[in-house]
Amino acid sequence: MPPPKSPEPRRDELGSDIIGPRNPEREKQAPSLVCPPSTDHGTLPSLKWSFADSHTRIEEGGWARQTTVRELPSSRELAGVNMRLDEGAIRELHWHREAEWAYMLEGKCRFTVLDGEGGAYEADLEKGDVWYAARGRPHSIQGVGQGGCEFMLIFDDGNFSEDETFLLSDWLAHTPKEVVAKNFGLDPRVFDSLSKKEKYIFRGALPNVAVPGIPSDVPKSKHRFTHKLLAQSPVKTPGGDVRIVDTSNFPVSTTISAAHVKISPHGLRELHWHPNADEWSFFIRGRARVTVFAGSGMARTFDYQAGDVGIVPRSLGHYVENVGDEEVEMLEVFRAPKFEDFSLEEWLRGSPDQMVLEHLNLQHSEHGRKFLDALHSSQGKQPVKSEKPKL
């Protein structure tokens, strides 16, 4: 198969080709920006960012890169950090001003956190698992599987910065040694080897995952801070499946909810909107196209692939179309305790038939009858549609 050609800003008899400087590889990733559909209009800002364009912080045994409001100004409600830990590497004991929600992309890790009642929690997580640490809760992460792990961290404030985390080593490095000694009732010489600066990510001894790491004399938390998202039964439709995690099945996650979505080749995440929060999307696999409708005649289309982040501000209409031959896998994340959406189909199905036909200019026509038959024959809510049309 020949490589795809660079798109040109041409539509029917309109436009022309590019004869000046160009970036063909970038253009192939964004054909809907180079040649937008005729339905696009207005001045919507960019709703796309790629982690490939984020600064990567490289540390001993891992790395981190972030997408915040500084990289993507439309990402006001949530920020994301993509992080990698080698086997044994530790994201050191720390806490944040913001709540942290995480999704395991690959490998295995051990997660620890303290609750607000003095209880300690520890869990070993694998691909498809989720954890949550409320703001101010001290926690740590360590790669424990062969080859380590990679995960996506989501924070409930777009202004979050990974460089402003409260780290154990940084705190002690900036506290007089005699005060640290007095705090623990020890001779100051015990702390002569404290690091002079933060450790952030560093290599540690690989724990024995067959036994608990938290000492036996420490009270255990009564709360569950992790959830096996991919292990839960999905809502299956002809065009893919959806798994939702919010306070209904993960009670501790009071500020963040999410949906894990798979869209079959050429399938469609239906036309819909979210009334309670912006959507922060992370694309794990596949190629997708999204048109965002902002009212007042404004709409803009974006193309996404693995490693990209998309933003859809709350209440703006949109869809996600699989435009490739591979399944699209994505996360939809929201700064809200509950996942909420309204679909165009359920809206029209719940409205008077005659009124719907008059809105669509289908009254008194055979096409109108077919539309109503299709609208009322659907078997409940189908968030992901198949490519096959109804006759």
mmCIF file of C-alpha atoms in Angstrom:
data_model
loop_
_atom_site.group_PDB
_atom_site.id
_atom_site.type_symbol
_atom_site.label_atom_id
_atom_site.label_comp_id
_atom_site.label_asym_id
_atom_site.label_seq_id
_atom_site.Cartn_x
_atom_site.Cartn_y
_atom_site.Cartn_z
ATOM 1 C CA MET A 1 0.000 0.000 0.000
ATOM 2 C CA PRO A 2 1.503 3.395 -0.975
ATOM 3 C CA PRO A 3 2.039 5.893 1.856
ATOM 4 C CA PRO A 4 -0.817 8.396 2.316
ATOM 5 C CA LYS A 5 -0.457 11.673 0.481
ATOM 6 C CA SER A 6 -0.372 14.958 2.317
ATOM 7 C CA PRO A 7 -3.834 16.551 2.409
ATOM 8 C CA GLU A 8 -4.418 19.716 0.412
ATOM 9 C CA PRO A 9 -6.741 22.629 1.269
ATOM 10 C CA ARG A 10 -9.095 21.813 -1.589
ATOM 11 C CA ARG A 11 -12.817 21.078 -1.563
ATOM 12 C CA ASP A 12 -14.573 20.535 -4.900
ATOM 13 C CA GLU A 13 -13.862 23.710 -6.882
ATOM 14 C CA LEU A 14 -12.684 25.650 -3.848
ATOM 15 C CA GLY A 15 -9.171 26.137 -2.471
ATOM 16 C CA SER A 16 -5.855 25.146 -4.005
ATOM 17 C CA ASP A 17 -2.710 23.207 -3.193
ATOM 18 C CA ILE A 18 0.155 24.245 -0.914
ATOM 19 C CA ILE A 19 3.240 25.382 -2.823
ATOM 20 C CA GLY A 20 5.133 27.027 0.051
ATOM 21 C CA PRO A 21 6.925 25.491 3.060
ATOM 22 C CA ARG A 22 5.081 22.632 4.687
ATOM 23 C CA ASN A 23 5.355 19.839 7.274
ATOM 24 C CA PRO A 24 3.915 16.808 5.417
ATOM 25 C CA GLU A 25 4.110 14.374 8.344
ATOM 26 C CA ARG A 26 2.244 16.757 10.650
ATOM 27 C CA GLU A 27 -0.348 17.478 7.958
ATOM 28 C CA LYS A 28 -1.063 13.767 7.547
ATOM 29 C CA GLN A 29 -1.904 13.647 11.265
ATOM 30 C CA ALA A 30 -4.367 16.545 10.938
ATOM 31 C CA PRO A 31 -6.158 16.280 7.574
ATOM 32 C CA SER A 32 -9.330 17.876 8.992
ATOM 33 C CA LEU A 33 -7.363 21.010 9.883
ATOM 34 C CA VAL A 34 -5.627 21.252 6.506
ATOM 35 C CA CYS A 35 -8.888 20.622 4.640
ATOM 36 C CA PRO A 36 -11.785 21.054 7.069
ATOM 37 C CA PRO A 37 -15.278 19.809 6.174
ATOM 38 C CA SER A 38 -17.620 22.449 4.784
ATOM 39 C CA THR A 39 -19.654 22.245 8.006
ATOM 40 C CA ASP A 40 -16.794 23.753 10.059
ATOM 41 C CA HIS A 41 -17.212 27.434 10.831
ATOM 42 C CA GLY A 42 -16.169 30.081 13.343
ATOM 43 C CA THR A 43 -13.297 30.620 15.724
ATOM 44 C CA LEU A 44 -13.204 27.677 18.137
ATOM 45 C CA PRO A 45 -9.738 27.440 19.748
ATOM 46 C CA SER A 46 -7.539 24.388 19.462
ATOM 47 C CA LEU A 47 -8.965 21.414 21.346
ATOM 48 C CA LYS A 48 -6.040 19.083 20.673
ATOM 49 C CA TRP A 49 -2.566 18.443 22.035
ATOM 50 C CA SER A 50 -0.124 15.569 21.591
ATOM 51 C CA PHE A 51 2.033 14.271 24.410
ATOM 52 C CA ALA A 52 4.754 14.038 21.743
ATOM 53 C CA ASP A 53 4.900 17.848 21.960
ATOM 54 C CA SER A 54 5.164 17.943 25.768
ATOM 55 C CA HIS A 55 8.454 18.443 27.589
ATOM 56 C CA THR A 56 9.764 15.116 28.929
ATOM 57 C CA ARG A 57 11.389 15.138 32.350
ATOM 58 C CA ILE A 58 13.953 12.301 32.345
ATOM 59 C CA GLU A 59 14.923 10.855 35.720
ATOM 60 C CA GLU A 60 16.707 7.824 37.213
ATOM 61 C CA GLY A 61 14.543 4.876 36.192
ATOM 62 C CA GLY A 62 11.725 6.733 34.470
ATOM 63 C CA TRP A 63 10.288 9.862 32.948
ATOM 64 C CA ALA A 64 7.231 12.127 33.034
ATOM 65 C CA ARG A 65 5.541 14.512 30.603
ATOM 66 C CA GLN A 66 2.479 16.647 31.215
ATOM 67 C CA THR A 67 -0.385 18.337 29.399
ATOM 68 C CA THR A 68 -1.855 21.234 31.371
ATOM 69 C CA VAL A 69 -3.531 24.551 30.627
ATOM 70 C CA ARG A 70 -0.070 25.844 29.716
ATOM 71 C CA GLU A 71 0.237 23.364 26.845
ATOM 72 C CA LEU A 72 -3.469 23.284 25.943
ATOM 73 C CA PRO A 73 -5.264 26.491 27.053
ATOM 74 C CA SER A 74 -8.702 24.902 26.580
ATOM 75 C CA SER A 75 -7.842 22.264 29.239
ATOM 76 C CA ARG A 76 -9.060 24.313 32.195
ATOM 77 C CA GLU A 77 -10.708 21.627 34.351
ATOM 78 C CA LEU A 78 -8.216 18.753 34.119
ATOM 79 C CA ALA A 79 -4.490 18.176 33.555
ATOM 80 C CA GLY A 80 -2.698 14.971 32.619
ATOM 81 C CA VAL A 81 0.735 13.474 33.307
ATOM 82 C CA ASN A 82 2.040 10.484 31.346
ATOM 83 C CA MET A 83 4.627 8.657 33.494
ATOM 84 C CA ARG A 84 6.958 5.688 33.080
ATOM 85 C CA LEU A 85 8.667 3.719 35.855
ATOM 86 C CA ASP A 86 11.199 0.939 35.297
ATOM 87 C CA GLU A 87 10.964 -2.225 37.359
ATOM 88 C CA GLY A 88 11.769 -1.198 40.938
ATOM 89 C CA ALA A 89 11.726 2.538 40.179
ATOM 90 C CA ILE A 90 9.774 4.670 42.672
ATOM 91 C CA ARG A 91 7.688 7.798 42.220
ATOM 92 C CA GLU A 92 8.626 8.987 45.644
ATOM 93 C CA LEU A 93 6.298 9.531 48.603
ATOM 94 C CA HIS A 94 4.413 12.763 47.896
ATOM 95 C CA TRP A 95 1.101 14.620 47.933
ATOM 96 C CA HIS A 96 -0.679 17.233 45.812
ATOM 97 C CA ARG A 97 -3.015 20.184 46.228
ATOM 98 C CA GLU A 98 -5.168 18.445 43.607
ATOM 99 C CA ALA A 99 -6.851 15.044 43.529
ATOM 100 C CA GLU A 100 -5.117 12.365 41.423
ATOM 101 C CA TRP A 101 -6.941 9.789 39.267
ATOM 102 C CA ALA A 102 -4.811 7.308 37.339
ATOM 103 C CA TYR A 103 -5.196 4.668 34.632
ATOM 104 C CA MET A 104 -2.632 1.893 34.113
ATOM 105 C CA LEU A 105 -1.574 1.775 30.456
ATOM 106 C CA GLU A 106 0.981 -1.048 30.605
ATOM 107 C CA GLY A 107 2.826 -3.197 33.145
ATOM 108 C CA LYS A 108 2.331 -3.480 36.902
ATOM 109 C CA CYS A 109 2.846 -1.145 39.847
ATOM 110 C CA ARG A 110 2.362 -1.028 43.605
ATOM 111 C CA PHE A 111 0.334 1.916 44.914
ATOM 112 C CA THR A 112 0.184 3.082 48.539
ATOM 113 C CA VAL A 113 -1.916 5.834 50.112
ATOM 114 C CA LEU A 114 -3.059 7.032 53.545
ATOM 115 C CA ASP A 115 -6.703 7.837 54.156
ATOM 116 C CA GLY A 116 -7.931 10.705 56.344
ATOM 117 C CA GLU A 117 -8.535 8.406 59.313
ATOM 118 C CA GLY A 118 -4.982 7.123 59.793
ATOM 119 C CA GLY A 119 -5.438 3.957 57.758
ATOM 120 C CA ALA A 120 -2.928 2.761 55.149
ATOM 121 C CA TYR A 121 -3.894 1.204 51.813
ATOM 122 C CA GLU A 122 -1.739 -0.797 49.405
ATOM 123 C CA ALA A 123 -2.583 -2.496 46.102
ATOM 124 C CA ASP A 124 -0.792 -4.003 43.133
ATOM 125 C CA LEU A 125 -2.262 -2.808 39.851
ATOM 126 C CA GLU A 126 -2.024 -3.939 36.235
ATOM 127 C CA LYS A 127 -3.147 -2.750 32.814
ATOM 128 C CA GLY A 128 -6.679 -1.356 32.896
ATOM 129 C CA ASP A 129 -6.750 -0.648 36.642
ATOM 130 C CA VAL A 130 -7.519 2.744 38.201
ATOM 131 C CA TRP A 131 -6.481 4.455 41.444
ATOM 132 C CA TYR A 132 -7.552 7.658 43.187
ATOM 133 C CA ALA A 133 -5.854 9.813 45.820
ATOM 134 C CA ALA A 134 -7.843 12.764 47.139
ATOM 135 C CA ARG A 135 -6.083 16.110 47.422
ATOM 136 C CA GLY A 136 -3.557 16.176 50.248
ATOM 137 C CA ARG A 137 -3.436 12.364 50.609
ATOM 138 C CA PRO A 138 0.195 11.106 50.767
ATOM 139 C CA HIS A 139 0.888 8.298 48.322
ATOM 140 C CA SER A 140 3.593 6.535 46.297
ATOM 141 C CA ILE A 141 3.940 4.418 43.146
ATOM 142 C CA GLN A 142 6.549 1.781 42.321
ATOM 143 C CA GLY A 143 7.035 -0.278 39.167
ATOM 144 C CA VAL A 144 6.930 -3.955 40.168
ATOM 145 C CA GLY A 145 6.260 -5.936 36.978
ATOM 146 C CA GLN A 146 8.907 -7.137 34.561
ATOM 147 C CA GLY A 147 9.803 -4.162 32.414
ATOM 148 C CA GLY A 148 8.144 -1.719 34.802
ATOM 149 C CA CYS A 149 4.979 0.201 33.987
ATOM 150 C CA GLU A 150 3.450 3.245 32.319
ATOM 151 C CA PHE A 151 0.321 5.102 33.414
ATOM 152 C CA MET A 152 -1.748 8.229 32.858
ATOM 153 C CA LEU A 153 -2.328 10.540 35.825
ATOM 154 C CA ILE A 154 -5.279 12.967 35.719
ATOM 155 C CA PHE A 155 -5.567 15.928 38.123
ATOM 156 C CA ASP A 156 -8.751 17.881 38.828
ATOM 157 C CA ASP A 157 -7.295 21.300 37.955
ATOM 158 C CA GLY A 158 -5.989 22.342 34.538
ATOM 159 C CA ASN A 159 -3.407 24.591 36.225
ATOM 160 C CA PHE A 160 -1.735 21.607 37.906
ATOM 161 C CA SER A 161 2.045 21.328 37.546
ATOM 162 C CA GLU A 162 3.950 18.120 38.230
ATOM 163 C CA ASP A 163 6.893 20.282 39.272
ATOM 164 C CA GLU A 164 4.892 21.686 42.224
ATOM 165 C CA THR A 165 4.328 18.324 43.937
ATOM 166 C CA PHE A 166 5.078 18.095 47.676
ATOM 167 C CA LEU A 167 7.905 15.528 47.898
ATOM 168 C CA LEU A 168 9.252 13.834 51.029
ATOM 169 C CA SER A 169 12.915 14.299 50.037
ATOM 170 C CA ASP A 170 12.365 17.943 49.060
ATOM 171 C CA TRP A 171 10.660 18.697 52.382
ATOM 172 C CA LEU A 172 13.413 17.150 54.468
ATOM 173 C CA ALA A 173 16.122 18.800 52.365
ATOM 174 C CA HIS A 174 14.613 22.166 53.276
ATOM 175 C CA THR A 175 14.061 21.507 56.976
ATOM 176 C CA PRO A 176 16.933 22.013 59.459
ATOM 177 C CA LYS A 177 18.472 18.640 60.255
ATOM 178 C CA GLU A 178 18.210 19.219 64.003
ATOM 179 C CA VAL A 179 14.451 19.808 63.602
ATOM 180 C CA VAL A 180 14.067 16.561 61.652
ATOM 181 C CA ALA A 181 16.017 14.761 64.396
ATOM 182 C CA LYS A 182 13.898 16.336 67.142
ATOM 183 C CA ASN A 183 10.728 15.290 65.278
ATOM 184 C CA PHE A 184 11.764 11.617 65.442
ATOM 185 C CA GLY A 185 13.576 11.771 68.775
ATOM 186 C CA LEU A 186 16.913 10.749 67.275
ATOM 187 C CA ASP A 187 20.478 11.987 67.126
ATOM 188 C CA PRO A 188 20.954 14.436 64.200
ATOM 189 C CA ARG A 189 23.796 12.259 62.856
ATOM 190 C CA VAL A 190 21.185 9.676 61.824
ATOM 191 C CA PHE A 191 20.168 12.071 59.059
ATOM 192 C CA ASP A 192 23.593 12.961 57.684
ATOM 193 C CA SER A 193 22.854 11.095 54.439
ATOM 194 C CA LEU A 194 19.606 12.888 53.565
ATOM 195 C CA SER A 195 19.413 13.999 49.942
ATOM 196 C CA LYS A 196 20.237 17.631 49.283
ATOM 197 C CA LYS A 197 17.447 17.917 46.716
ATOM 198 C CA GLU A 198 14.310 16.077 45.634
ATOM 199 C CA LYS A 199 14.508 12.494 44.393
ATOM 200 C CA TYR A 200 11.218 12.578 42.390
ATOM 201 C CA ILE A 201 11.762 9.295 40.460
ATOM 202 C CA PHE A 202 14.581 6.991 41.538
ATOM 203 C CA ARG A 203 15.584 3.330 41.502
ATOM 204 C CA GLY A 204 14.632 1.324 44.589
ATOM 205 C CA ALA A 205 14.802 -2.272 45.773
ATOM 206 C CA LEU A 206 12.191 -4.428 44.076
ATOM 207 C CA PRO A 207 9.614 -5.466 46.700
ATOM 208 C CA ASN A 208 8.360 -9.001 47.180
ATOM 209 C CA VAL A 209 4.832 -8.617 45.823
ATOM 210 C CA ALA A 210 3.830 -11.930 47.428
ATOM 211 C CA VAL A 211 3.724 -10.208 50.818
ATOM 212 C CA PRO A 212 2.348 -6.840 51.981
ATOM 213 C CA GLY A 213 4.787 -3.946 52.029
ATOM 214 C CA ILE A 214 2.976 -1.937 54.715
ATOM 215 C CA PRO A 215 4.104 -2.989 58.222
ATOM 216 C CA SER A 216 1.674 -5.266 60.054
ATOM 217 C CA ASP A 217 1.325 -2.907 63.019
ATOM 218 C CA VAL A 218 -0.092 -0.093 60.846
ATOM 219 C CA PRO A 219 -3.928 0.222 60.760
ATOM 220 C CA LYS A 220 -5.354 -0.770 57.392
ATOM 221 C CA SER A 221 -7.755 1.554 55.585
ATOM 222 C CA LYS A 222 -11.414 0.591 55.372
ATOM 223 C CA HIS A 223 -11.689 2.312 51.987
ATOM 224 C CA ARG A 224 -10.930 1.018 48.471
ATOM 225 C CA PHE A 225 -8.683 3.379 46.513
ATOM 226 C CA THR A 226 -8.330 1.234 43.385
ATOM 227 C CA HIS A 227 -10.751 -0.140 40.800
ATOM 228 C CA LYS A 228 -10.407 -2.761 38.049
ATOM 229 C CA LEU A 229 -11.971 -0.826 35.196
ATOM 230 C CA LEU A 230 -11.195 -3.241 32.349
ATOM 231 C CA ALA A 231 -12.367 -6.185 34.445
ATOM 232 C CA GLN A 232 -15.897 -4.805 34.791
ATOM 233 C CA SER A 233 -18.594 -5.880 32.336
ATOM 234 C CA PRO A 234 -18.953 -3.367 29.484
ATOM 235 C CA VAL A 235 -22.038 -1.969 27.829
ATOM 236 C CA LYS A 236 -21.756 -3.779 24.490
ATOM 237 C CA THR A 237 -23.150 -2.337 21.266
ATOM 238 C CA PRO A 238 -22.733 -3.313 17.586
ATOM 239 C CA GLY A 239 -20.064 -0.645 17.195
ATOM 240 C CA GLY A 240 -17.971 -1.220 20.320
ATOM 241 C CA ASP A 241 -18.256 -1.098 24.096
ATOM 242 C CA VAL A 242 -18.156 1.304 27.028
ATOM 243 C CA ARG A 243 -17.144 0.935 30.681
ATOM 244 C CA ILE A 244 -18.006 3.735 33.100
ATOM 245 C CA VAL A 245 -16.335 4.387 36.461
ATOM 246 C CA ASP A 246 -17.730 6.994 38.847
ATOM 247 C CA THR A 247 -18.956 7.185 42.432
ATOM 248 C CA SER A 248 -21.590 4.527 41.697
ATOM 249 C CA ASN A 249 -18.902 1.821 41.531
ATOM 250 C CA PHE A 250 -15.779 3.638 42.833
ATOM 251 C CA PRO A 251 -17.031 5.700 45.795
ATOM 252 C CA VAL A 252 -13.736 7.346 46.812
ATOM 253 C CA SER A 253 -13.344 9.082 43.444
ATOM 254 C CA THR A 254 -15.504 12.057 44.358
ATOM 255 C CA THR A 255 -14.047 14.584 41.905
ATOM 256 C CA ILE A 256 -13.272 12.519 38.790
ATOM 257 C CA SER A 257 -15.326 10.112 36.682
ATOM 258 C CA ALA A 258 -14.447 8.427 33.406
ATOM 259 C CA ALA A 259 -15.516 6.175 30.556
ATOM 260 C CA HIS A 260 -13.296 3.652 28.792
ATOM 261 C CA VAL A 261 -14.511 3.442 25.199
ATOM 262 C CA LYS A 262 -13.713 1.088 22.330
ATOM 263 C CA ILE A 263 -14.953 1.945 18.832
ATOM 264 C CA SER A 264 -14.831 -0.682 16.086
ATOM 265 C CA PRO A 265 -13.230 0.233 12.730
ATOM 266 C CA HIS A 266 -15.380 2.889 11.033
ATOM 267 C CA GLY A 267 -17.779 2.937 14.001
ATOM 268 C CA LEU A 268 -19.112 6.038 15.739
ATOM 269 C CA ARG A 269 -19.304 7.242 19.346
ATOM 270 C CA GLU A 270 -22.739 8.758 18.873
ATOM 271 C CA LEU A 271 -23.606 12.447 18.649
ATOM 272 C CA HIS A 272 -23.923 13.588 22.276
ATOM 273 C CA TRP A 273 -22.934 16.144 24.905
ATOM 274 C CA HIS A 274 -21.961 16.184 28.587
ATOM 275 C CA PRO A 275 -23.953 18.624 30.765
ATOM 276 C CA ASN A 276 -21.870 18.490 33.944
ATOM 277 C CA ALA A 277 -18.182 18.809 32.957
ATOM 278 C CA ASP A 278 -15.610 19.280 30.207
ATOM 279 C CA GLU A 279 -14.469 16.064 28.545
ATOM 280 C CA TRP A 280 -10.709 15.387 28.683
ATOM 281 C CA SER A 281 -10.016 12.566 26.211
ATOM 282 C CA PHE A 282 -6.873 10.485 25.899
ATOM 283 C CA PHE A 283 -6.457 8.300 22.828
ATOM 284 C CA ILE A 284 -4.739 4.975 23.500
ATOM 285 C CA ARG A 285 -5.093 3.295 20.095
ATOM 286 C CA GLY A 286 -6.423 3.982 16.619
ATOM 287 C CA ARG A 287 -7.298 7.064 14.575
ATOM 288 C CA ALA A 288 -10.356 9.189 15.247
ATOM 289 C CA ARG A 289 -12.121 12.276 13.952
ATOM 290 C CA VAL A 290 -14.121 14.597 16.212
ATOM 291 C CA THR A 291 -16.280 17.571 15.275
ATOM 292 C CA VAL A 292 -17.134 19.884 18.180
ATOM 293 C CA PHE A 293 -20.270 22.052 17.840
ATOM 294 C CA ALA A 294 -20.261 25.202 20.004
ATOM 295 C CA GLY A 295 -23.562 26.816 19.006
ATOM 296 C CA SER A 296 -23.954 30.144 17.149
ATOM 297 C CA GLY A 297 -22.901 28.415 13.941
ATOM 298 C CA MET A 298 -19.469 27.443 15.297
ATOM 299 C CA ALA A 299 -17.929 24.015 14.743
ATOM 300 C CA ARG A 300 -14.404 22.655 14.259
ATOM 301 C CA THR A 301 -13.072 19.222 13.345
ATOM 302 C CA PHE A 302 -9.929 17.589 14.753
ATOM 303 C CA ASP A 303 -8.073 14.342 14.056
ATOM 304 C CA TYR A 304 -6.593 12.261 16.898
ATOM 305 C CA GLN A 305 -4.313 9.274 17.227
ATOM 306 C CA ALA A 306 -2.557 7.368 20.026
ATOM 307 C CA GLY A 307 -0.912 9.740 22.522
ATOM 308 C CA ASP A 308 -3.193 12.694 21.732
ATOM 309 C CA VAL A 309 -5.380 14.624 24.156
ATOM 310 C CA GLY A 310 -8.714 16.139 23.156
ATOM 311 C CA ILE A 311 -10.898 18.655 24.988
ATOM 312 C CA VAL A 312 -14.646 19.116 24.562
ATOM 313 C CA PRO A 313 -15.966 21.923 26.803
ATOM 314 C CA ARG A 314 -19.083 21.070 28.781
ATOM 315 C CA SER A 315 -22.400 20.967 26.901
ATOM 316 C CA LEU A 316 -20.773 21.221 23.458
ATOM 317 C CA GLY A 317 -22.128 18.665 20.982
ATOM 318 C CA HIS A 318 -19.684 16.199 19.439
ATOM 319 C CA TYR A 319 -19.032 12.679 18.172
ATOM 320 C CA VAL A 320 -15.969 10.438 17.876
ATOM 321 C CA GLU A 321 -15.627 8.606 14.561
ATOM 322 C CA ASN A 322 -13.157 5.777 13.970
ATOM 323 C CA VAL A 323 -11.582 6.699 10.616
ATOM 324 C CA GLY A 324 -9.060 3.838 10.519
ATOM 325 C CA ASP A 325 -8.958 0.080 10.163
ATOM 326 C CA GLU A 326 -7.892 -0.462 13.791
ATOM 327 C CA GLU A 327 -10.083 -0.288 16.880
ATOM 328 C CA VAL A 328 -10.090 3.094 18.640
ATOM 329 C CA GLU A 329 -9.473 2.858 22.385
ATOM 330 C CA MET A 330 -9.863 6.003 24.456
ATOM 331 C CA LEU A 331 -10.540 7.429 27.895
ATOM 332 C CA GLU A 332 -13.177 10.106 28.475
ATOM 333 C CA VAL A 333 -12.406 11.803 31.801
ATOM 334 C CA PHE A 334 -14.498 14.393 33.669
ATOM 335 C CA ARG A 335 -14.126 16.602 36.733
ATOM 336 C CA ALA A 336 -17.394 15.350 38.195
ATOM 337 C CA PRO A 337 -18.468 12.611 40.628
ATOM 338 C CA LYS A 338 -20.917 11.117 38.107
ATOM 339 C CA PHE A 339 -20.653 10.361 34.404
ATOM 340 C CA GLU A 340 -23.453 12.118 32.494
ATOM 341 C CA ASP A 341 -24.273 12.456 28.819
ATOM 342 C CA PHE A 342 -27.244 13.132 26.554
ATOM 343 C CA SER A 343 -27.359 11.612 23.089
ATOM 344 C CA LEU A 344 -29.030 13.149 20.052
ATOM 345 C CA GLU A 345 -30.909 9.894 19.446
ATOM 346 C CA GLU A 346 -32.406 9.619 22.940
ATOM 347 C CA TRP A 347 -33.356 13.318 22.820
ATOM 348 C CA LEU A 348 -35.255 12.927 19.556
ATOM 349 C CA ARG A 349 -36.817 9.626 20.625
ATOM 350 C CA GLY A 350 -38.180 11.377 23.733
ATOM 351 C CA SER A 351 -39.694 14.256 21.736
ATOM 352 C CA PRO A 352 -43.013 14.378 19.809
ATOM 353 C CA ASP A 353 -42.623 12.617 16.453
ATOM 354 C CA GLN A 354 -44.328 15.344 14.428
ATOM 355 C CA MET A 355 -42.172 18.031 16.019
ATOM 356 C CA VAL A 356 -39.017 16.036 15.254
ATOM 357 C CA LEU A 357 -40.001 15.565 11.595
ATOM 358 C CA GLU A 358 -40.749 19.265 11.222
ATOM 359 C CA HIS A 359 -37.329 20.169 12.638
ATOM 360 C CA LEU A 360 -35.664 17.873 10.080
ATOM 361 C CA ASN A 361 -37.934 18.873 7.154
ATOM 362 C CA LEU A 362 -39.060 15.258 6.854
ATOM 363 C CA GLN A 363 -42.794 15.691 7.431
ATOM 364 C CA HIS A 364 -45.157 14.120 4.857
ATOM 365 C CA SER A 365 -42.358 12.076 3.253
ATOM 366 C CA GLU A 366 -41.293 8.447 2.949
ATOM 367 C CA HIS A 367 -37.919 9.428 4.376
ATOM 368 C CA GLY A 368 -39.681 10.741 7.455
ATOM 369 C CA ARG A 369 -41.411 7.395 8.012
ATOM 370 C CA LYS A 370 -38.106 5.537 7.659
ATOM 371 C CA PHE A 371 -36.451 7.928 10.081
ATOM 372 C CA LEU A 372 -39.115 7.394 12.745
ATOM 373 C CA ASP A 373 -39.014 3.615 12.251
ATOM 374 C CA ALA A 374 -35.240 3.622 12.759
ATOM 375 C CA LEU A 375 -35.474 6.007 15.721
ATOM 376 C CA HIS A 376 -37.991 3.884 17.621
ATOM 377 C CA SER A 377 -36.604 0.463 16.652
ATOM 378 C CA SER A 378 -33.297 0.923 18.478
ATOM 379 C CA GLN A 379 -32.821 -1.374 21.446
ATOM 380 C CA GLY A 380 -32.104 1.114 24.191
ATOM 381 C CA LYS A 381 -29.146 3.463 24.412
ATOM 382 C CA GLN A 382 -26.280 2.628 22.042
ATOM 383 C CA PRO A 383 -23.360 4.952 22.791
ATOM 384 C CA VAL A 384 -21.236 3.390 20.010
ATOM 385 C CA LYS A 385 -22.751 2.864 16.572
ATOM 386 C CA SER A 386 -21.664 0.388 13.904
ATOM 387 C CA GLU A 387 -20.704 1.351 10.368
ATOM 388 C CA LYS A 388 -23.596 -0.588 8.858
ATOM 389 C CA PRO A 389 -26.488 1.775 7.966
ATOM 390 C CA LYS A 390 -30.155 0.989 8.555
ATOM 391 C CA LEU A 391 -32.057 0.556 5.284
#
